[in-house]
Amino acid sequence: MLFMSKNLKILVAQLNPVVGDIKGNFELARGALAQAKDKGADLLVLSELFILGYPAEDLVLKPAAVEDSMKAVQALAAETANGPAVIIGSPWMDGKKRHNSAVLLKDGAVAGRYDKRELPNYGVFDEKRIFDAGEGPLPVFELNGIPVGIAICEDIWYPRVPSALAEAGAEMLIVPNGSPWRRTVQVERHTSFSAWTKTGVPYLFVNQVGGQDELVFDGASYAVDFDGTEHQLLGDFVTGTALVTFDGETHQFASESKAELSSGWEAEYRAAVMALGDYVNKNRFPGVVLGMSGGIDSALTAAIAVDALGPERVWCVMLPSKYTSSDSLEDAKLCAQRLGARYDTINIRPGVNALDEMLAEQFADLKPDTTEENIQSRLRAVTLMALSNKFGHMVVTTGNKSEMAVGYATLYGDMCGGYNALKDFWKTEVFELARWRNMAVPKGALGPGGEVIPMRIITKPPSAELREDQKDQDSLPPYDVLDDILRGLVEGEEDVEDIIARGHDTATVKRIEHLLYIAEYKRRQAPPGVKIGGKNFGRDRRYPITNRFRDA
């Protein structure tokens, strides 16, 4: 006697929705549905809150946004009359309660819904304020004779939902995700998820891809069998679809799609490229303009911009003053040329002279100090903003995390702009990333290969060049020392005494702690930048501006 195995053919859609673009996201879903039909799939799976985009933040508090999302999902349901079924993420109102839901569309109608139970409320997440958690028995849906449960993103990080679904009879879990990337995320996902480790239930992880303000999503969708065997279906930082079949008898997945994930500096660089590119493109800027100083931060930022947008959309502008060295002039031009970007020089000395004349009476008999340095930085910002206003290019800022931490940046000067690709990279990481980019061209990059960042930019001592013979280490400890102290204070929330115990000078540690706290007002006014590490300035770390605490 022959027994027919129960199979479920699933098309995984790893796509890049735009927050608030319900119509555009609907068309993306329709395109994926057409693919699923062509490939003979039984089920199409889209990511968390797909129809409105994730994270939509307080946009989900706007009734019209939720209503339009629900209408779009119902319109998509009508297109499933002849199959396949669809699981799509959407906000959903049920009476007065607002849920983060995964909706099952089948046979031309909304066939069921699962409401997210574990609402993350830490780090970059704030879901408890805007959503109500799901309640009641967990639904299990039968698809091709296979009992299927749904868990949404955070639900799978804890045992409660997977265990309850297993007890309810689910033999496989579908897990739509809006899981943002960070440098530790692959290890966390592949070692911390509780679905199969706690219950033995296979699961399918479907994640979105793309940049959304400070966050970037890597996709990296995969499946896990009952015994923990993993199938990497799609790569990271790319859109695409993959067909995977679940065997209801063996509880295993099978697919011809096989992908490898990037790691190390390649992953971090690709994350920065995608985040900047999507920020520019989704906000419909024609390109970017940045101050090209001849230093490593602006050089690396220019490389990221060229790789994200193409050289024809990147405008590098050298803004020299009387303190700008000939080395910087040469290095800035050579870097822009190697990247293929547009390069112009606009001397700010006439503007500096004009302000000196304007302020001569008020500044009479006073010695020059950081005031005159900041005037130069702010004149550069005014110039770049004028170019932005006239030609439409977004100004990209170039400061790194170390500088932002201690306030080594000028408010309304070099902090002026729309986005900062290096905001979550420590200075020591900037050097390493620059060296890596000179040796490799990341997947999907639109820029050239080779030594795009001249080696002298990497090896010369960093300087803001706002006064004669200025060097960063005139006022800061060496960057390897500084970054180790800051990692402890910012990412580890370590006590000062623990950092000192690692061999750091007591006075230096206390001074850096003081600088970190008093620069909070600057960080509050800084442009957004992509999250790379475990704790970024902005969404992750929100300290009071008025703050007299110091670790005694």
Coordinates of C-alpha atoms in Angstrom, one line a residue, residues 57-345:
E57 CA 6.7 53.4 15.0
D58 CA 3.8 55.8 15.9
L59 CA 2.5 55.6 12.4
V60 CA 0.5 52.6 13.6
L61 CA -1.3 54.9 16.1
K62 CA -2.9 56.7 13.1
P63 CA -6.2 55.0 12.5
A64 CA -6.1 55.7 8.7
A65 CA -2.8 53.9 8.4
V66 CA -4.1 50.8 10.1
E67 CA -7.4 50.9 8.2
D68 CA -5.7 51.3 4.8
S69 CA -3.3 48.4 5.7
M70 CA -6.3 46.1 6.5
K71 CA -8.1 47.1 3.3
A72 CA -4.9 46.3 1.3
V73 CA -4.7 42.9 3.0
Q74 CA -8.3 42.1 2.2
A75 CA -7.8 43.1 -1.4
L76 CA -4.8 40.7 -1.6
A77 CA -7.0 38.0 0.0
A78 CA -9.4 38.2 -3.0
E79 CA -6.5 37.3 -5.3
T80 CA -5.9 34.0 -3.5
A81 CA -9.2 32.5 -4.7
N82 CA -7.3 30.0 -7.0
G83 CA -4.3 29.7 -4.6
P84 CA -1.7 29.8 -3.3
A85 CA -2.4 30.8 0.3
V86 CA -0.5 33.9 1.7
I87 CA 0.8 34.8 5.2
I88 CA 1.4 38.6 5.4
G89 CA 2.2 40.9 8.2
S90 CA -0.1 43.8 9.0
P91 CA -1.3 46.0 11.8
W92 CA -4.8 44.9 12.7
M93 CA -7.6 46.4 14.8
D94 CA -9.8 44.0 16.8
G95 CA -12.3 46.2 18.6
K96 CA -10.3 48.7 20.5
K97 CA -7.1 46.6 20.4
R98 CA -4.3 47.2 17.9
H99 CA -2.2 44.1 17.1
N100 CA 1.0 43.3 15.2
S101 CA -0.5 40.4 13.2
A102 CA 0.3 37.8 10.7
V103 CA -2.8 37.2 8.5
L104 CA -3.5 34.0 6.6
L105 CA -5.2 34.6 3.3
K106 CA -6.7 31.5 1.6
D107 CA -9.4 30.7 -0.9
G108 CA -10.1 34.3 -1.6
A109 CA -10.7 35.4 2.0
V110 CA -9.0 36.2 5.3
A111 CA -8.8 32.7 6.7
G112 CA -7.2 33.4 10.1
R113 CA -4.9 35.6 12.0
Y114 CA -2.2 35.3 14.6
D115 CA -1.4 38.3 16.9
K116 CA 2.1 38.7 18.2
R117 CA 2.4 37.8 21.9
E118 CA 6.0 38.8 22.9
L119 CA 6.2 42.6 22.3
P120 CA 9.8 43.8 22.5
N121 CA 10.3 46.9 24.5
Y122 CA 14.1 47.3 24.8
G123 CA 16.9 48.8 22.7
V124 CA 15.5 49.9 19.4
F125 CA 12.1 48.4 20.1
D126 CA 9.0 50.2 21.6
E127 CA 6.2 47.8 20.7
K128 CA 4.4 47.7 24.1
R129 CA 3.5 51.4 23.7
I130 CA 1.9 51.0 20.3
F131 CA 0.5 47.4 20.2
D132 CA -1.6 45.1 22.3
A133 CA -0.3 41.6 22.8
G134 CA -2.3 38.7 21.4
E135 CA -4.5 36.8 23.8
G136 CA -6.3 33.5 24.1
P137 CA -5.6 30.1 22.6
L138 CA -2.9 30.0 19.9
P139 CA -4.3 29.2 16.4
V140 CA -3.0 26.3 14.4
F141 CA -3.8 26.3 10.7
E142 CA -4.0 23.2 8.5
L143 CA -2.2 23.6 5.2
N144 CA -2.0 20.5 2.9
G145 CA -2.8 18.4 5.9
I146 CA 0.0 19.8 8.0
P147 CA -0.8 21.6 11.2
V148 CA 1.1 24.9 11.0
G149 CA 1.6 27.5 13.7
I150 CA 2.7 31.1 13.3
A151 CA 5.1 33.0 15.6
I152 CA 6.2 36.6 14.9
C153 CA 9.9 37.6 15.4
E154 CA 10.3 38.1 19.1
D155 CA 7.9 35.2 19.8
I156 CA 10.6 32.8 18.9
W157 CA 13.3 34.2 21.2
Y158 CA 11.4 32.9 24.2
P159 CA 9.9 29.4 24.8
R160 CA 6.3 30.4 25.7
V161 CA 4.9 30.7 22.2
P162 CA 6.8 27.8 20.5
S163 CA 6.0 25.5 23.4
A164 CA 2.3 26.4 23.4
L165 CA 2.1 25.9 19.6
A166 CA 3.8 22.5 19.9
E167 CA 1.3 21.5 22.6
A168 CA -1.6 22.7 20.4
G169 CA -0.4 20.3 17.7
A170 CA 1.7 22.5 15.4
E171 CA 4.2 20.4 13.4
M172 CA 5.9 23.4 11.8
L173 CA 6.2 27.1 12.6
I174 CA 6.2 30.0 10.1
V175 CA 8.1 32.9 11.6
P176 CA 7.7 36.3 9.8
N177 CA 10.3 38.7 11.0
G178 CA 11.3 42.3 11.1
S179 CA 14.7 41.4 12.7
P180 CA 17.2 44.2 12.4
W181 CA 20.9 43.5 11.7
R182 CA 23.7 44.1 14.1
R183 CA 27.2 42.7 14.2
T184 CA 26.3 39.9 16.6
V185 CA 22.9 39.0 15.2
Q186 CA 23.7 35.8 13.3
V187 CA 25.2 34.2 16.4
E188 CA 22.3 35.4 18.5
R189 CA 19.7 34.0 16.1
H190 CA 21.3 30.7 15.5
T191 CA 22.0 30.0 19.1
S192 CA 19.1 31.6 21.0
F193 CA 15.9 30.8 19.2
S194 CA 13.9 28.4 21.3
A195 CA 11.5 26.9 18.7
W196 CA 13.3 23.6 17.9
T197 CA 15.7 23.6 20.9
K198 CA 12.8 23.6 23.3
T199 CA 10.2 21.8 21.4
G200 CA 11.7 20.0 18.4
V201 CA 9.3 21.8 16.1
P202 CA 10.8 22.8 12.7
Y203 CA 10.5 26.5 11.7
L204 CA 10.9 28.8 8.7
F205 CA 12.5 32.2 9.4
V206 CA 11.4 34.8 6.9
N207 CA 13.0 38.3 7.3
Q208 CA 12.7 41.6 5.5
V209 CA 15.7 43.3 4.0
G210 CA 16.6 47.0 3.6
G211 CA 17.4 50.2 5.4
Q212 CA 14.9 52.1 7.6
D213 CA 16.2 55.2 9.2
E214 CA 18.8 54.0 11.8
L215 CA 18.1 50.3 11.3
V216 CA 19.1 48.0 8.5
F217 CA 17.5 44.6 7.9
D218 CA 19.6 41.8 6.4
G219 CA 17.1 39.2 5.4
A220 CA 19.1 36.0 5.7
S221 CA 16.0 33.9 5.6
Y222 CA 16.5 30.2 6.5
A223 CA 14.7 27.0 7.7
V224 CA 15.5 24.6 10.5
D225 CA 14.5 20.9 10.6
F226 CA 13.2 19.1 13.7
D227 CA 16.8 18.0 14.5
G228 CA 18.4 21.4 14.2
T229 CA 19.7 21.0 10.6
E230 CA 19.7 24.5 9.0
H231 CA 19.0 25.4 5.4
Q232 CA 20.3 28.9 4.5
L233 CA 17.8 29.8 1.8
L234 CA 18.6 33.4 1.0
G235 CA 21.7 35.6 1.5
D236 CA 22.0 38.8 3.5
F237 CA 21.5 42.4 2.3
V238 CA 19.8 41.1 -0.9
T239 CA 16.1 40.8 -2.0
G240 CA 14.9 37.6 -3.6
T241 CA 12.6 34.6 -3.2
A242 CA 13.3 30.9 -2.5
L243 CA 11.1 27.8 -2.9
V244 CA 11.3 25.4 0.0
T245 CA 9.3 22.2 0.5
F246 CA 8.4 20.9 4.0
D247 CA 7.8 17.2 4.3
G248 CA 5.1 16.6 6.9
E249 CA 6.3 13.0 7.4
T250 CA 10.0 13.5 8.0
H251 CA 9.6 17.0 9.4
Q252 CA 12.4 18.3 7.2
F253 CA 12.8 21.1 4.7
A254 CA 14.3 20.7 1.2
S255 CA 15.3 23.4 -1.2
E256 CA 17.5 23.9 -4.2
S257 CA 18.2 27.5 -2.9
K258 CA 21.5 27.7 -1.0
A259 CA 23.1 30.8 0.2
E260 CA 26.1 32.0 2.2
L261 CA 26.2 34.9 4.6
S262 CA 28.8 37.6 4.8
S263 CA 30.7 38.1 8.1
G264 CA 33.2 40.4 9.7
W265 CA 34.1 43.7 8.0
E266 CA 32.3 42.6 4.8
A267 CA 29.0 42.3 6.7
E268 CA 29.5 45.6 8.5
Y269 CA 30.4 47.5 5.3
R270 CA 27.5 46.0 3.4
A271 CA 25.1 47.0 6.2
A272 CA 26.4 50.6 6.0
V273 CA 26.1 50.7 2.2
M274 CA 22.5 49.4 2.2
A275 CA 21.4 51.7 5.1
L276 CA 22.7 54.8 3.3
G277 CA 21.5 53.8 -0.1
D278 CA 18.0 53.1 1.1
Y279 CA 17.8 56.3 3.1
V280 CA 18.7 58.3 0.1
N281 CA 16.6 56.4 -2.4
K282 CA 13.5 55.9 -0.2
N283 CA 13.5 59.6 0.6
R284 CA 14.0 60.4 -3.1
F285 CA 17.2 62.4 -3.0
P286 CA 19.0 62.6 -6.4
G287 CA 22.3 62.0 -4.7
V288 CA 24.6 63.1 -1.8
V289 CA 27.1 65.8 -1.2
L290 CA 29.8 65.7 1.5
G291 CA 32.8 67.6 2.7
M292 CA 36.0 65.9 1.5
S293 CA 38.7 66.8 4.0
G294 CA 41.5 64.5 3.0
G295 CA 40.9 62.6 6.3
I296 CA 39.9 59.0 6.8
D297 CA 36.3 59.6 7.9
S298 CA 35.3 61.6 4.8
A299 CA 37.2 59.2 2.5
L300 CA 35.5 56.1 3.9
T301 CA 32.1 57.9 3.9
A302 CA 32.7 58.8 0.2
A303 CA 33.5 55.1 -0.6
I304 CA 30.3 53.9 1.2
A305 CA 28.3 56.5 -0.7
V306 CA 29.8 55.5 -4.1
D307 CA 29.2 51.8 -3.4
A308 CA 25.6 52.6 -2.4
L309 CA 24.6 55.0 -5.1
G310 CA 27.2 54.9 -7.9
P311 CA 29.9 57.5 -8.5
E312 CA 27.6 59.7 -10.6
R313 CA 25.4 60.5 -7.6
V314 CA 28.2 61.4 -5.1
W315 CA 29.6 64.9 -5.0
C316 CA 32.8 65.4 -2.9
V317 CA 33.6 69.0 -2.0
M318 CA 37.0 70.1 -0.5
L319 CA 36.5 73.2 1.6
P320 CA 40.0 74.4 2.5
S321 CA 41.0 77.1 5.0
K322 CA 44.4 78.5 5.6
Y323 CA 45.1 75.6 7.9
T324 CA 44.4 72.9 5.3
S325 CA 47.7 71.1 4.4
S326 CA 48.8 70.3 0.9
D327 CA 48.7 66.6 1.8
S328 CA 45.0 66.9 2.6
L329 CA 44.3 68.7 -0.7
E330 CA 46.1 66.1 -2.7
D331 CA 44.6 63.1 -0.8
A332 CA 41.0 64.4 -1.0
K333 CA 41.3 64.9 -4.8
L334 CA 43.0 61.6 -5.4
C335 CA 40.4 59.7 -3.3
A336 CA 37.5 61.3 -5.2
Q337 CA 39.2 60.5 -8.5
R338 CA 39.8 56.9 -7.6
L339 CA 36.1 56.5 -6.6
G340 CA 35.0 58.2 -9.8
A341 CA 33.0 60.8 -7.9
R342 CA 32.5 64.5 -8.8
Y343 CA 35.1 66.7 -7.0
D344 CA 35.1 70.4 -6.5
T345 CA 37.0 72.9 -4.3

